[in-house]
Short mmCIF file of C-alpha atoms in Angstrom, two decimals:
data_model
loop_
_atom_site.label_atom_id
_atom_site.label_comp_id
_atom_site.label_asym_id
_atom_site.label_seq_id
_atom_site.Cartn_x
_atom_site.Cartn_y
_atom_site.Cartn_z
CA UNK A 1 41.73 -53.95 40.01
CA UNK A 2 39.23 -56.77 41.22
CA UNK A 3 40.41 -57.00 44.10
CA UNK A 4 40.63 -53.58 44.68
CA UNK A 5 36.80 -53.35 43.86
CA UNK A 6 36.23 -56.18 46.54
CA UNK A 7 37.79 -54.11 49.46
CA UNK A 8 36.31 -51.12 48.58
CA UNK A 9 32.54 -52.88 48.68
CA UNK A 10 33.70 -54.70 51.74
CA UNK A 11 34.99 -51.40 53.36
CA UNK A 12 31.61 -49.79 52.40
CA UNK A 13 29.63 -52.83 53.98
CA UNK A 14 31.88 -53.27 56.88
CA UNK A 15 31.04 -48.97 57.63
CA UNK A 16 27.07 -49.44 57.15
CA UNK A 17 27.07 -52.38 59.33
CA UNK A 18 29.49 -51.39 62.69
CA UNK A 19 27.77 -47.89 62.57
CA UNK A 20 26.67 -47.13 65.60
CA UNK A 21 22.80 -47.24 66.25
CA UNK A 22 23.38 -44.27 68.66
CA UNK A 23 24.73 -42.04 65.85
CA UNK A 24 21.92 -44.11 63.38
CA UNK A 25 23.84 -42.32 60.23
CA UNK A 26 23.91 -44.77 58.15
CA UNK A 27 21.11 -47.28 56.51
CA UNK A 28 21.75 -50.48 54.99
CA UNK A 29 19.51 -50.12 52.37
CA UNK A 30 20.20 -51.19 48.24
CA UNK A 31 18.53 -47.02 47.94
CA UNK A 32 20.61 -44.83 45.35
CA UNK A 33 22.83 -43.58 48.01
CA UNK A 34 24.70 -46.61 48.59
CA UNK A 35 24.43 -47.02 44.82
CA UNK A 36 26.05 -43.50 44.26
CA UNK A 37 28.77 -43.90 47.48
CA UNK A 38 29.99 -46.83 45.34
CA UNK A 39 30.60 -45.01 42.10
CA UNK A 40 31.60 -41.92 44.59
CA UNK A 41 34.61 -44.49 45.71
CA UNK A 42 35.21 -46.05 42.53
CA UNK A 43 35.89 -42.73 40.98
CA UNK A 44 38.35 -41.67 43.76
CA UNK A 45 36.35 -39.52 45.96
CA UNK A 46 37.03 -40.02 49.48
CA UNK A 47 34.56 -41.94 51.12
CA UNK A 48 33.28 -39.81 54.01
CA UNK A 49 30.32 -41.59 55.70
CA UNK A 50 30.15 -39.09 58.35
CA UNK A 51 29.39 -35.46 56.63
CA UNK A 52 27.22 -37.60 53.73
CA UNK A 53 24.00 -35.45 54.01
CA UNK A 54 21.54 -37.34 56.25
CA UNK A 55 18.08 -36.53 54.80
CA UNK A 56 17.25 -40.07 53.32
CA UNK A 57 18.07 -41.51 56.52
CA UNK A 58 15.37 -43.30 58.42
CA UNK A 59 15.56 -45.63 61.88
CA UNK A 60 14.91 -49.05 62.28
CA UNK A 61 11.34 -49.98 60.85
CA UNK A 62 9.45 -51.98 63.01
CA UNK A 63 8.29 -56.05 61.99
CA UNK A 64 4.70 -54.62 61.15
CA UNK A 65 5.60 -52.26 58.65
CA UNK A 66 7.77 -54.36 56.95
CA UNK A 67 5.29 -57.26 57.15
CA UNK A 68 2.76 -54.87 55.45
CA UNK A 69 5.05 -53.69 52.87
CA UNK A 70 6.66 -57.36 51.10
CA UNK A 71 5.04 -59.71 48.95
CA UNK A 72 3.38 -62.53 50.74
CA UNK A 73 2.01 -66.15 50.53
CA UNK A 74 -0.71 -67.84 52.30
CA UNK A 75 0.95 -69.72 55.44
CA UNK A 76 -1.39 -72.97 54.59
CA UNK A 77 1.12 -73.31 51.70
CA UNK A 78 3.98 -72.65 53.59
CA UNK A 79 3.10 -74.93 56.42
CA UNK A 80 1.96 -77.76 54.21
CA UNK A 81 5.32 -77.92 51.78
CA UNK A 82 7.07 -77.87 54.91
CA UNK A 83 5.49 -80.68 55.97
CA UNK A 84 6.29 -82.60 52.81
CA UNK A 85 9.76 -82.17 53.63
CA UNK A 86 9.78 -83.11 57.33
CA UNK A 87 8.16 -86.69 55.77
CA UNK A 88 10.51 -86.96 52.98
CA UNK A 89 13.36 -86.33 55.44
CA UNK A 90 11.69 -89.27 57.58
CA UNK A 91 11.40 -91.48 55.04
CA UNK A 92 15.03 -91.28 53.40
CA UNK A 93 16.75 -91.02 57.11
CA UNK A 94 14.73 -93.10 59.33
CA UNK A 95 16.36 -91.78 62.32
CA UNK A 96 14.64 -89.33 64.22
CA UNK A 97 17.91 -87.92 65.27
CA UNK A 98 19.13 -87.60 61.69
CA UNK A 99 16.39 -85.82 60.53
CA UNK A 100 16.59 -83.33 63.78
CA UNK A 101 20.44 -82.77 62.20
CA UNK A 102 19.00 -82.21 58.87
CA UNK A 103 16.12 -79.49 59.47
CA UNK A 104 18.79 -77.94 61.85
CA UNK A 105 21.35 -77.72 58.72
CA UNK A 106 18.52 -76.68 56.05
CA UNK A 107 18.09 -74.17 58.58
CA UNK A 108 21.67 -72.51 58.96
CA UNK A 109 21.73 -72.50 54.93
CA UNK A 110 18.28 -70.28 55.06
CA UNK A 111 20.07 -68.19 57.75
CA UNK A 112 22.94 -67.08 56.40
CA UNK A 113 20.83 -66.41 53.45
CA UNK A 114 18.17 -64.17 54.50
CA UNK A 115 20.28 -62.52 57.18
CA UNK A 116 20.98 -60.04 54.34
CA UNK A 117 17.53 -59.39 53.26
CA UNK A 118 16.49 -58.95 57.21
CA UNK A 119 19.47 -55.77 57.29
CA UNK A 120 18.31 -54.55 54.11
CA UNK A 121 14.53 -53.99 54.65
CA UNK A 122 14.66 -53.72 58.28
CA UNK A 123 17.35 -50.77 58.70
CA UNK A 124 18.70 -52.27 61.67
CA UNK A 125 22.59 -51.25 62.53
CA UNK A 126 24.61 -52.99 64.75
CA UNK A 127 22.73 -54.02 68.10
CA UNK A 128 24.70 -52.51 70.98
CA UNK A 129 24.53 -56.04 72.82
CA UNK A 130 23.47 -59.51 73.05
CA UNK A 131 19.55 -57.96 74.83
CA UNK A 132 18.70 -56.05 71.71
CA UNK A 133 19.83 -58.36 69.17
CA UNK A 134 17.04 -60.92 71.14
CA UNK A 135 14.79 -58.50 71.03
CA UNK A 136 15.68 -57.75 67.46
CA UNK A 137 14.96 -61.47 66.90
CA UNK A 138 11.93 -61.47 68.00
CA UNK A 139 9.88 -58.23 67.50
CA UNK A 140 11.51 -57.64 64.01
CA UNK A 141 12.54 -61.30 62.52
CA UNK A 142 9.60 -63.09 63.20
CA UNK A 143 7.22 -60.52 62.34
CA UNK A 144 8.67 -59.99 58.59
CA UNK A 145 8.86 -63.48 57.82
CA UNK A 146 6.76 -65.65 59.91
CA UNK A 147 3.65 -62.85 60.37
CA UNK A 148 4.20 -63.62 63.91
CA UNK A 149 5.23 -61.71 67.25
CA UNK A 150 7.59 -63.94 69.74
CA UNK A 151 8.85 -62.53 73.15
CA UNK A 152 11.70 -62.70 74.73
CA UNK A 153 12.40 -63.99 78.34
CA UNK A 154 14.32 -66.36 80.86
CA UNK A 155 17.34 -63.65 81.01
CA UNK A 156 20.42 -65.13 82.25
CA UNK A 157 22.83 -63.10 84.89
CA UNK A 158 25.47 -62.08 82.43
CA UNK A 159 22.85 -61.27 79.42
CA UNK A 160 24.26 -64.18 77.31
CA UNK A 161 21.62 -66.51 77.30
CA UNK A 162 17.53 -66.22 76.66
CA UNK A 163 14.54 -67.90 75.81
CA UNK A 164 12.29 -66.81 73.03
CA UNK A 165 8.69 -67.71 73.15
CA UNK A 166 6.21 -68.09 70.34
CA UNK A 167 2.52 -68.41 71.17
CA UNK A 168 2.05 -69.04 67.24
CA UNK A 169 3.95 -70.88 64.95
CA UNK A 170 2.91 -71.16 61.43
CA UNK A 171 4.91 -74.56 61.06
CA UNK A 172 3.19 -76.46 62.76
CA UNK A 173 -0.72 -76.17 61.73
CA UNK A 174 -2.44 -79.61 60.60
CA UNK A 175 0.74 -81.22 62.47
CA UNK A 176 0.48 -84.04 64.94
CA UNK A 177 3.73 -86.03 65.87
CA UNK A 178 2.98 -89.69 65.94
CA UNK A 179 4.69 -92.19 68.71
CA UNK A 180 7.18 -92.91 65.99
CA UNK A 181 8.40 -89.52 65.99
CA UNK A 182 8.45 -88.84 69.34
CA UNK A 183 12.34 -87.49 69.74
CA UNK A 184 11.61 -85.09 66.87
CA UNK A 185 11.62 -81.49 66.59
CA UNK A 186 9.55 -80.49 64.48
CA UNK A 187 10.71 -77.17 64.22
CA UNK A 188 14.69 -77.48 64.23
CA UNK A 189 14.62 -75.72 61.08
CA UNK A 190 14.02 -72.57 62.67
CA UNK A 191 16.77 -72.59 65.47
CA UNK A 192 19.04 -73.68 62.31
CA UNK A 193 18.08 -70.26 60.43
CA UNK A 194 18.44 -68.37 63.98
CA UNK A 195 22.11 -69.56 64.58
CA UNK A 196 23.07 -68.94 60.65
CA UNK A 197 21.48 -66.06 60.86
CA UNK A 198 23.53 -64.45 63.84
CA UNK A 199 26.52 -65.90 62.43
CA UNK A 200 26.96 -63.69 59.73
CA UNK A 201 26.72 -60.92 61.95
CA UNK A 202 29.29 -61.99 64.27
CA UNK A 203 28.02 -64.00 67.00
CA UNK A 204 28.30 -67.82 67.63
CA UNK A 205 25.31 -69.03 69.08
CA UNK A 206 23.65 -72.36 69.95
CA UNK A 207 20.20 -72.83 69.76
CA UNK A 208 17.67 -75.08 71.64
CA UNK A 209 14.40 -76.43 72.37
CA UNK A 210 13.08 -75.96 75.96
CA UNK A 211 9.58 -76.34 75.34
CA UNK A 212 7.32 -77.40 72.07
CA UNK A 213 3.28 -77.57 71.82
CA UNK A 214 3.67 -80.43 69.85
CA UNK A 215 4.91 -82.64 72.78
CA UNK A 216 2.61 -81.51 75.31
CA UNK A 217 3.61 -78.33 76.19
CA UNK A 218 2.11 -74.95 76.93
CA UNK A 219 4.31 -72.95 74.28
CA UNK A 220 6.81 -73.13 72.00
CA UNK A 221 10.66 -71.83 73.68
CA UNK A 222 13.49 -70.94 72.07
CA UNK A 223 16.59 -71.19 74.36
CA UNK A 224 19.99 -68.98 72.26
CA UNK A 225 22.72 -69.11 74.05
CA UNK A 226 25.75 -66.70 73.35
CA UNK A 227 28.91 -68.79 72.80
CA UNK A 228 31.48 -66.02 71.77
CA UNK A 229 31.35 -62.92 69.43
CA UNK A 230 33.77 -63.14 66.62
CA UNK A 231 35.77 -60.31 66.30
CA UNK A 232 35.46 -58.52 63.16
CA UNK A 233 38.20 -59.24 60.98
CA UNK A 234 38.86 -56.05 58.49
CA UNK A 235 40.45 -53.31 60.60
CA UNK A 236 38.17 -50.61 59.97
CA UNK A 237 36.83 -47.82 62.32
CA UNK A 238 33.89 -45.62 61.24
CA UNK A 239 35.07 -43.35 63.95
CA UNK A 240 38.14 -42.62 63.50
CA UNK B 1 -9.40 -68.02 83.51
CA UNK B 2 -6.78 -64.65 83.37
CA UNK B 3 -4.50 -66.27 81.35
CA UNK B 4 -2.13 -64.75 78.83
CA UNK B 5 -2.05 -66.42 75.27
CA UNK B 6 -3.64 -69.60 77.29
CA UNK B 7 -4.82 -71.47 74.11
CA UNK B 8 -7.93 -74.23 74.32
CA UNK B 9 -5.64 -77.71 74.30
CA UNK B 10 -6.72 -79.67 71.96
CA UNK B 11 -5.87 -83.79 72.57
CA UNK B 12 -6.26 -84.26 68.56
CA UNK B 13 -5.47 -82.60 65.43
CA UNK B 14 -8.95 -83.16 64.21
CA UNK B 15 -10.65 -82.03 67.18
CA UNK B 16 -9.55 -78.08 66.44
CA UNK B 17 -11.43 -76.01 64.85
CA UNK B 18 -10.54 -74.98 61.22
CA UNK B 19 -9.23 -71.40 60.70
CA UNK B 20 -9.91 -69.41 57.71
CA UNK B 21 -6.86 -69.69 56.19
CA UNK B 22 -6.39 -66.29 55.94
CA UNK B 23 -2.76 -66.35 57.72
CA UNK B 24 0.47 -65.41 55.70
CA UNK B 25 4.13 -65.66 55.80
CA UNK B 26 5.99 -63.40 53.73
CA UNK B 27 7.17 -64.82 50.71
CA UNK B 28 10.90 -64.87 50.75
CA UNK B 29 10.33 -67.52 53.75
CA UNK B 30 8.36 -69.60 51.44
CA UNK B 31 11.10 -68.77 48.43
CA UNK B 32 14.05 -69.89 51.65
CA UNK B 33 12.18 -73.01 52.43
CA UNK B 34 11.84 -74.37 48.37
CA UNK B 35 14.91 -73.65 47.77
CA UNK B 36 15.98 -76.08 50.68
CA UNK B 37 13.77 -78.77 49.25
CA UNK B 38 14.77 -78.52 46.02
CA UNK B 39 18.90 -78.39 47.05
CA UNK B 40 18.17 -81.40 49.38
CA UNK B 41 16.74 -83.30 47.14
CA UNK B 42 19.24 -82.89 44.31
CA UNK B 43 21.56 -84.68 46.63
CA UNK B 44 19.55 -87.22 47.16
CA UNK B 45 19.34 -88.37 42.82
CA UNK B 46 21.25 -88.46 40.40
CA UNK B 47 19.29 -87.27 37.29
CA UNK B 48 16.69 -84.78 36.19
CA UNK B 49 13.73 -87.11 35.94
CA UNK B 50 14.59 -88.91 39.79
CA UNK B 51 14.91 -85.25 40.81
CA UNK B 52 11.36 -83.94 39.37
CA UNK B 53 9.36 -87.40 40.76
CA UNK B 54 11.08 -86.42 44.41
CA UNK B 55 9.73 -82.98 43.92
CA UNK B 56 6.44 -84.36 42.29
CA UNK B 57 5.94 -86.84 45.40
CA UNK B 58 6.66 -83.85 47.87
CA UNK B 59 4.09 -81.70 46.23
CA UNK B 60 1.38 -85.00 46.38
CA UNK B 61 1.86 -85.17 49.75
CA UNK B 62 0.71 -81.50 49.91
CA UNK B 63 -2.07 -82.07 47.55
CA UNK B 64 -3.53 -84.78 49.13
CA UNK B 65 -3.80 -82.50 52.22
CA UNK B 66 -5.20 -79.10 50.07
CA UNK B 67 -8.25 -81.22 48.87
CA UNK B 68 -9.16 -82.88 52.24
CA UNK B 69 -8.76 -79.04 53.37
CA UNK B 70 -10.18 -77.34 51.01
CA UNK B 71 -13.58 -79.67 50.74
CA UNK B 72 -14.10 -78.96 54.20
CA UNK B 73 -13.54 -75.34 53.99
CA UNK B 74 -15.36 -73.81 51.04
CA UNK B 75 -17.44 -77.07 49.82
CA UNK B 76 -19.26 -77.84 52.81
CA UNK B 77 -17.68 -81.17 52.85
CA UNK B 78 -18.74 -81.96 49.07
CA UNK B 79 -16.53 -83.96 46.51
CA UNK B 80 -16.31 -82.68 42.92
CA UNK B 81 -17.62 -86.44 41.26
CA UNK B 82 -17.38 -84.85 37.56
CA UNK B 83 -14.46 -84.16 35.29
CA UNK B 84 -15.22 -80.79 34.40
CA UNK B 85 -16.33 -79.67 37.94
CA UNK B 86 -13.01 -81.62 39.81
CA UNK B 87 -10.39 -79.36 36.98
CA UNK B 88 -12.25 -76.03 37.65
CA UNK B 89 -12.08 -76.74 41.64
CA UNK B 90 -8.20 -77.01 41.09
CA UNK B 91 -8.22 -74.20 38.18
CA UNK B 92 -9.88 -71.80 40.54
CA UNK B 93 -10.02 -72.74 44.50
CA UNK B 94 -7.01 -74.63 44.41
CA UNK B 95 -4.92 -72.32 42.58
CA UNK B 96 -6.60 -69.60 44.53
CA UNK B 97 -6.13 -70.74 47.99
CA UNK B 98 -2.10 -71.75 47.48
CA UNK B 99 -1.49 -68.73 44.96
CA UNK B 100 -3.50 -66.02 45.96
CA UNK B 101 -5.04 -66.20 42.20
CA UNK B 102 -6.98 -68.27 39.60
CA UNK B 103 -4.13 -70.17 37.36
CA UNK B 104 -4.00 -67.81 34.06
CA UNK B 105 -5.65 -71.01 31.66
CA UNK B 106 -7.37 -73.77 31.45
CA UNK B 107 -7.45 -75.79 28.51
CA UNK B 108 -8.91 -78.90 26.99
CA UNK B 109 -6.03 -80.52 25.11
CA UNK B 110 -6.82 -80.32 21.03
CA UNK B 111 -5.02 -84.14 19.89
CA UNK B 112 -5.91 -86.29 22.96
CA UNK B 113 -9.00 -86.43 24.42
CA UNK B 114 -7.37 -87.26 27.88
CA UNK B 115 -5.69 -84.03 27.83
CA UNK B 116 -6.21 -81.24 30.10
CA UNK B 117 -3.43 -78.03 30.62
CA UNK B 118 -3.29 -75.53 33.25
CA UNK B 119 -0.89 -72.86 32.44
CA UNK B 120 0.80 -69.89 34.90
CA UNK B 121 2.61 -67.23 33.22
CA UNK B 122 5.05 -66.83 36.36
CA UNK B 123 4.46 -70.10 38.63
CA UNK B 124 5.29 -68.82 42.41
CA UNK B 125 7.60 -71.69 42.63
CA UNK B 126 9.57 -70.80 39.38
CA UNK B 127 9.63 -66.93 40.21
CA UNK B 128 13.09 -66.75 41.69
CA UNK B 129 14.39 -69.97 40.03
CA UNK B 130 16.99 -70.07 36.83
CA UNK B 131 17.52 -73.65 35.83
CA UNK B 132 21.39 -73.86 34.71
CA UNK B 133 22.18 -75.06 30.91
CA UNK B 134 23.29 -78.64 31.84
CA UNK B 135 20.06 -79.52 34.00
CA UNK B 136 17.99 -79.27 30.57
CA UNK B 137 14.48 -79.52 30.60
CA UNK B 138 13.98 -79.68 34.61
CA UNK B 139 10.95 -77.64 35.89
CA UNK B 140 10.50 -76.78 39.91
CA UNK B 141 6.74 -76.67 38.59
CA UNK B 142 7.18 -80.81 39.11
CA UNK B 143 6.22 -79.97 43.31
CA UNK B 144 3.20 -77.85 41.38
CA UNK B 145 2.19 -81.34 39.25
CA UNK B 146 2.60 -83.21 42.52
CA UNK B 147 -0.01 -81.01 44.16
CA UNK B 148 -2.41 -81.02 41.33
CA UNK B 149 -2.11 -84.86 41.06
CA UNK B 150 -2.11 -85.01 44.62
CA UNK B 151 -5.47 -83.32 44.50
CA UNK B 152 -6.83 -85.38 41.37
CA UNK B 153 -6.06 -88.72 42.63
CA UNK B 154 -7.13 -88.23 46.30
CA UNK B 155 -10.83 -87.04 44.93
CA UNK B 156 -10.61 -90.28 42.28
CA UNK B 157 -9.01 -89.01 39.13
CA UNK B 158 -6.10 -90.86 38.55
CA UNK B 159 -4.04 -88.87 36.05
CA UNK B 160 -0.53 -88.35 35.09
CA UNK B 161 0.85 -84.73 36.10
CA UNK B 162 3.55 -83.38 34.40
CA UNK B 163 5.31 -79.71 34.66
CA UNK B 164 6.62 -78.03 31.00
CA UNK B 165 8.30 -74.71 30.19
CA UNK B 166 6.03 -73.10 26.58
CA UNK B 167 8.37 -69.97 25.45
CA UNK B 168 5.93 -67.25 24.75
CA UNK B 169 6.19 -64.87 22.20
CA UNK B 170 7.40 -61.36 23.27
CA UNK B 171 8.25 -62.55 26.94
CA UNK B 172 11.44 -63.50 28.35
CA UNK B 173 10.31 -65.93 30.64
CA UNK B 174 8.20 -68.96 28.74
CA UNK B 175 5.21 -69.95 30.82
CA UNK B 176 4.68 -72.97 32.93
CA UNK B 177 2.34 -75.30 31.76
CA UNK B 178 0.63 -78.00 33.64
CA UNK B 179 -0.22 -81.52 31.54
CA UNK B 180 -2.93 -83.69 33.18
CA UNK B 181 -3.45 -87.28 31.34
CA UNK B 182 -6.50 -88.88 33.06
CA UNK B 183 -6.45 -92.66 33.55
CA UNK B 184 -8.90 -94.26 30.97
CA UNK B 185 -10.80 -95.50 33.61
CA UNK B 186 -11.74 -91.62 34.54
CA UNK B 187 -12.65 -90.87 30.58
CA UNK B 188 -14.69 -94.22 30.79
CA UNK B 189 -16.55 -93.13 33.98
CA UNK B 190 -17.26 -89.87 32.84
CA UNK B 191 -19.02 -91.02 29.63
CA UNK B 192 -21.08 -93.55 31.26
CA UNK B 193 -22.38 -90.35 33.47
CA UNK B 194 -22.86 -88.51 30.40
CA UNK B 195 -23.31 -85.23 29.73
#
């Protein structure tokens, strides 16, 4: 009976999130109508996604409505506490390269994390490819978390490979990187939540620095790179 | 100069000017980022009290910072030099600045004259926080102590900071309250000024 609970959630999931953005039917939103699709498929009914009436559903919001709309702090907080980690990290590793691994990893734990919260208040479905889901990145992510709008740029040939730009980065007020810390980057733990981030939604990305204001250059750049998309592994079809 | 986002570079830190400090993030992005700190630094101890003093000396770090910030900012580069005055600057601006509010109390402790209690009803940092049975008495408001010391000793108040959970009548969630012990040398200073 668990189990059979599991598959049904995971089939109801699996649906909201490979629906086309085309046919934009479904949101994946925690609203009554998921609530009430669940107890619809618990109690037997067939699940039926396609003739579900369609008058609560609304698009993709954009970064500065949803910025508007959720709680927030005041960045000096934000920037400061994580500044207390970058030094603790310094003092217990020592190496600069160690702590570069570190932020990275705290990052990909915060990505795979909030990756849910970004498809439930954004109403994003599936990006149709690897362009959008940049774009995605940058005009919706940053905006609803970070307060801040980055751009997207540097296309490669085959659309697997970008650079995303941010003119403003709330990490890194008050920061200075001493000739100690030369090889670090201060902001790994943001490529880290990037790359967890897109790999609970399928793709297998790496993530690098190109440019950073904090050694001397112009802007902060973002390079993702599309390594391979991971199939999906349950065998469903919303349009069959 | 036609340039798009050029920013003014700046060779030092100290040489930009101060913003308001009006900037936000949202606050799951804080909520992410303190629950990395705290998860990092539980496996860097083993036990509650090594575990709070990490969190404490993470939030003196910030502290330290908030004062030197804050003095410039709204004090026109003025030190609190009196007990009284240096508690309500981190009852009221403090708090205000980092938490978007004045802390909910401020108290003068009633046994020991060294005493002094700040309390939050829901502390930002313990809002999405449940501390499991075996981990006891362990409070995330530690990295909260850690600032307020942070700020205390940094404008000369030595004091001893320490985070407690007070169940409250009525409410599911007890309230946070902040202990500050002053070093006797404070108390002895502060008579000597007098009232």
């Amino acid at each position: 009976m668990g189990r059979c609970i599991r598959l049904v959630l995971l089939a109801l999931v699996s649906a909201c999130l490979s629906s086309r953005r085309s046919q934009s039917r479904t949101s994946f939103s925690s609203d009554n109508r998921s609530a009430d699709l669940i107890s619809a498929q618990l109690t037997g009914t067939k699940l039926d996604l396609q003739s579900r009436p369609m008058s609560r559903v609304v698009g993709p919001r954009s970064g500065d409505a949803i910025f508007a709309s959720v709680e927030r702090v005041n960045a000096e907080l934000f920037t400061l506490t994580y500044g207390a980690i970058v030094r603790q990290l310094l003092t217990d590793l020592e190496e600069v390269d160690e702590v570069n691994k570190q932020l990275d990893q705290m990052g990909y734990n915060i990505g795979i994390r909030l990756i849910d919260e970004f498809l439930a208040k954004s109403n994003v479905t599936r990006c149709v490819d690897f362009r959008e889901t940049a774009e995605v990145i940058a005009k919706v992510g940053f905006k609803m978390f970070l307060g801040v709008t980055a751009s997207v740029t540097n296309w490669d040939a085959d659309g697997t490979c970008c650079s995303i730009v941010l003119e403003d980065n709330p990490l890194v007020d008050f920061v200075e990187l001493p000739d100690t810390c030369q090889g670090l980057y201060y902001c790994n733990i943001l490529s880290g939540v990037i790359r967890g981030a897109l790999e609970m939604v399928s793709m297998k990305t790496e993530v690098t620095w190109l440019r950073d204001m904090l050694r001397g250059d112009d802007i902060f750049e973002l390079q993702v790179k599309l390594l391979k998309q991971v199939p999906e592994e349950y065998p469903y079809k919303d349009d069959e | 100069m036609i340039g798009v986002g050029k920013m003014k570079q700046y060779s030092n830190v100290l040489d930009k000017p101060l913003n308001k400090g009006k900037q936000e993030v949202s606050l799951s992005a804080f909520a992410f980022l303190f629950s990395e700190l705290v998860q990092y630094n539980q496996t860097q101890v083993d036990n509650i009290a090594e575990l709070e003093r990490r969190l404490e000396d993470a939030g003196y770090a910030v502290g330290a910072r908030v004062l030197e910030l804050l003095c410039h900012r709204e004090k026109g580069n003025r030190k609190e030099t009196r007990l009284l005055g240096i508690l309500s600057f981190v009852h009221s601006t403090v708090w205000k600045v980092l938490f978007g509010k004045v802390a909910d109390s401020l108290e003068k402790g009633t046994e020991h004259e060294d005493e002094y209690m700040i309390s939050e009803k829901e502390l930002l940092v313990n809002r999405f926080i449940s501390i499991p049975k075996d981990m006891g008495t362990f409070n995330c408001g530690a990295f909260v102590a850690g600032i307020v010391r942070g700020v205390l000793d940094s404008a000369g108040f030595p004091a001893v900071v320490t985070a407690h959970f007070v169940p409250m009548e009525g409410q599911q969630r007890p309230r946070t309250t902040i202990l500050i012990k002053f070093a006797e040398e404070v108390l002895r200073r502060e008579a000597r000024l007098g009232g």
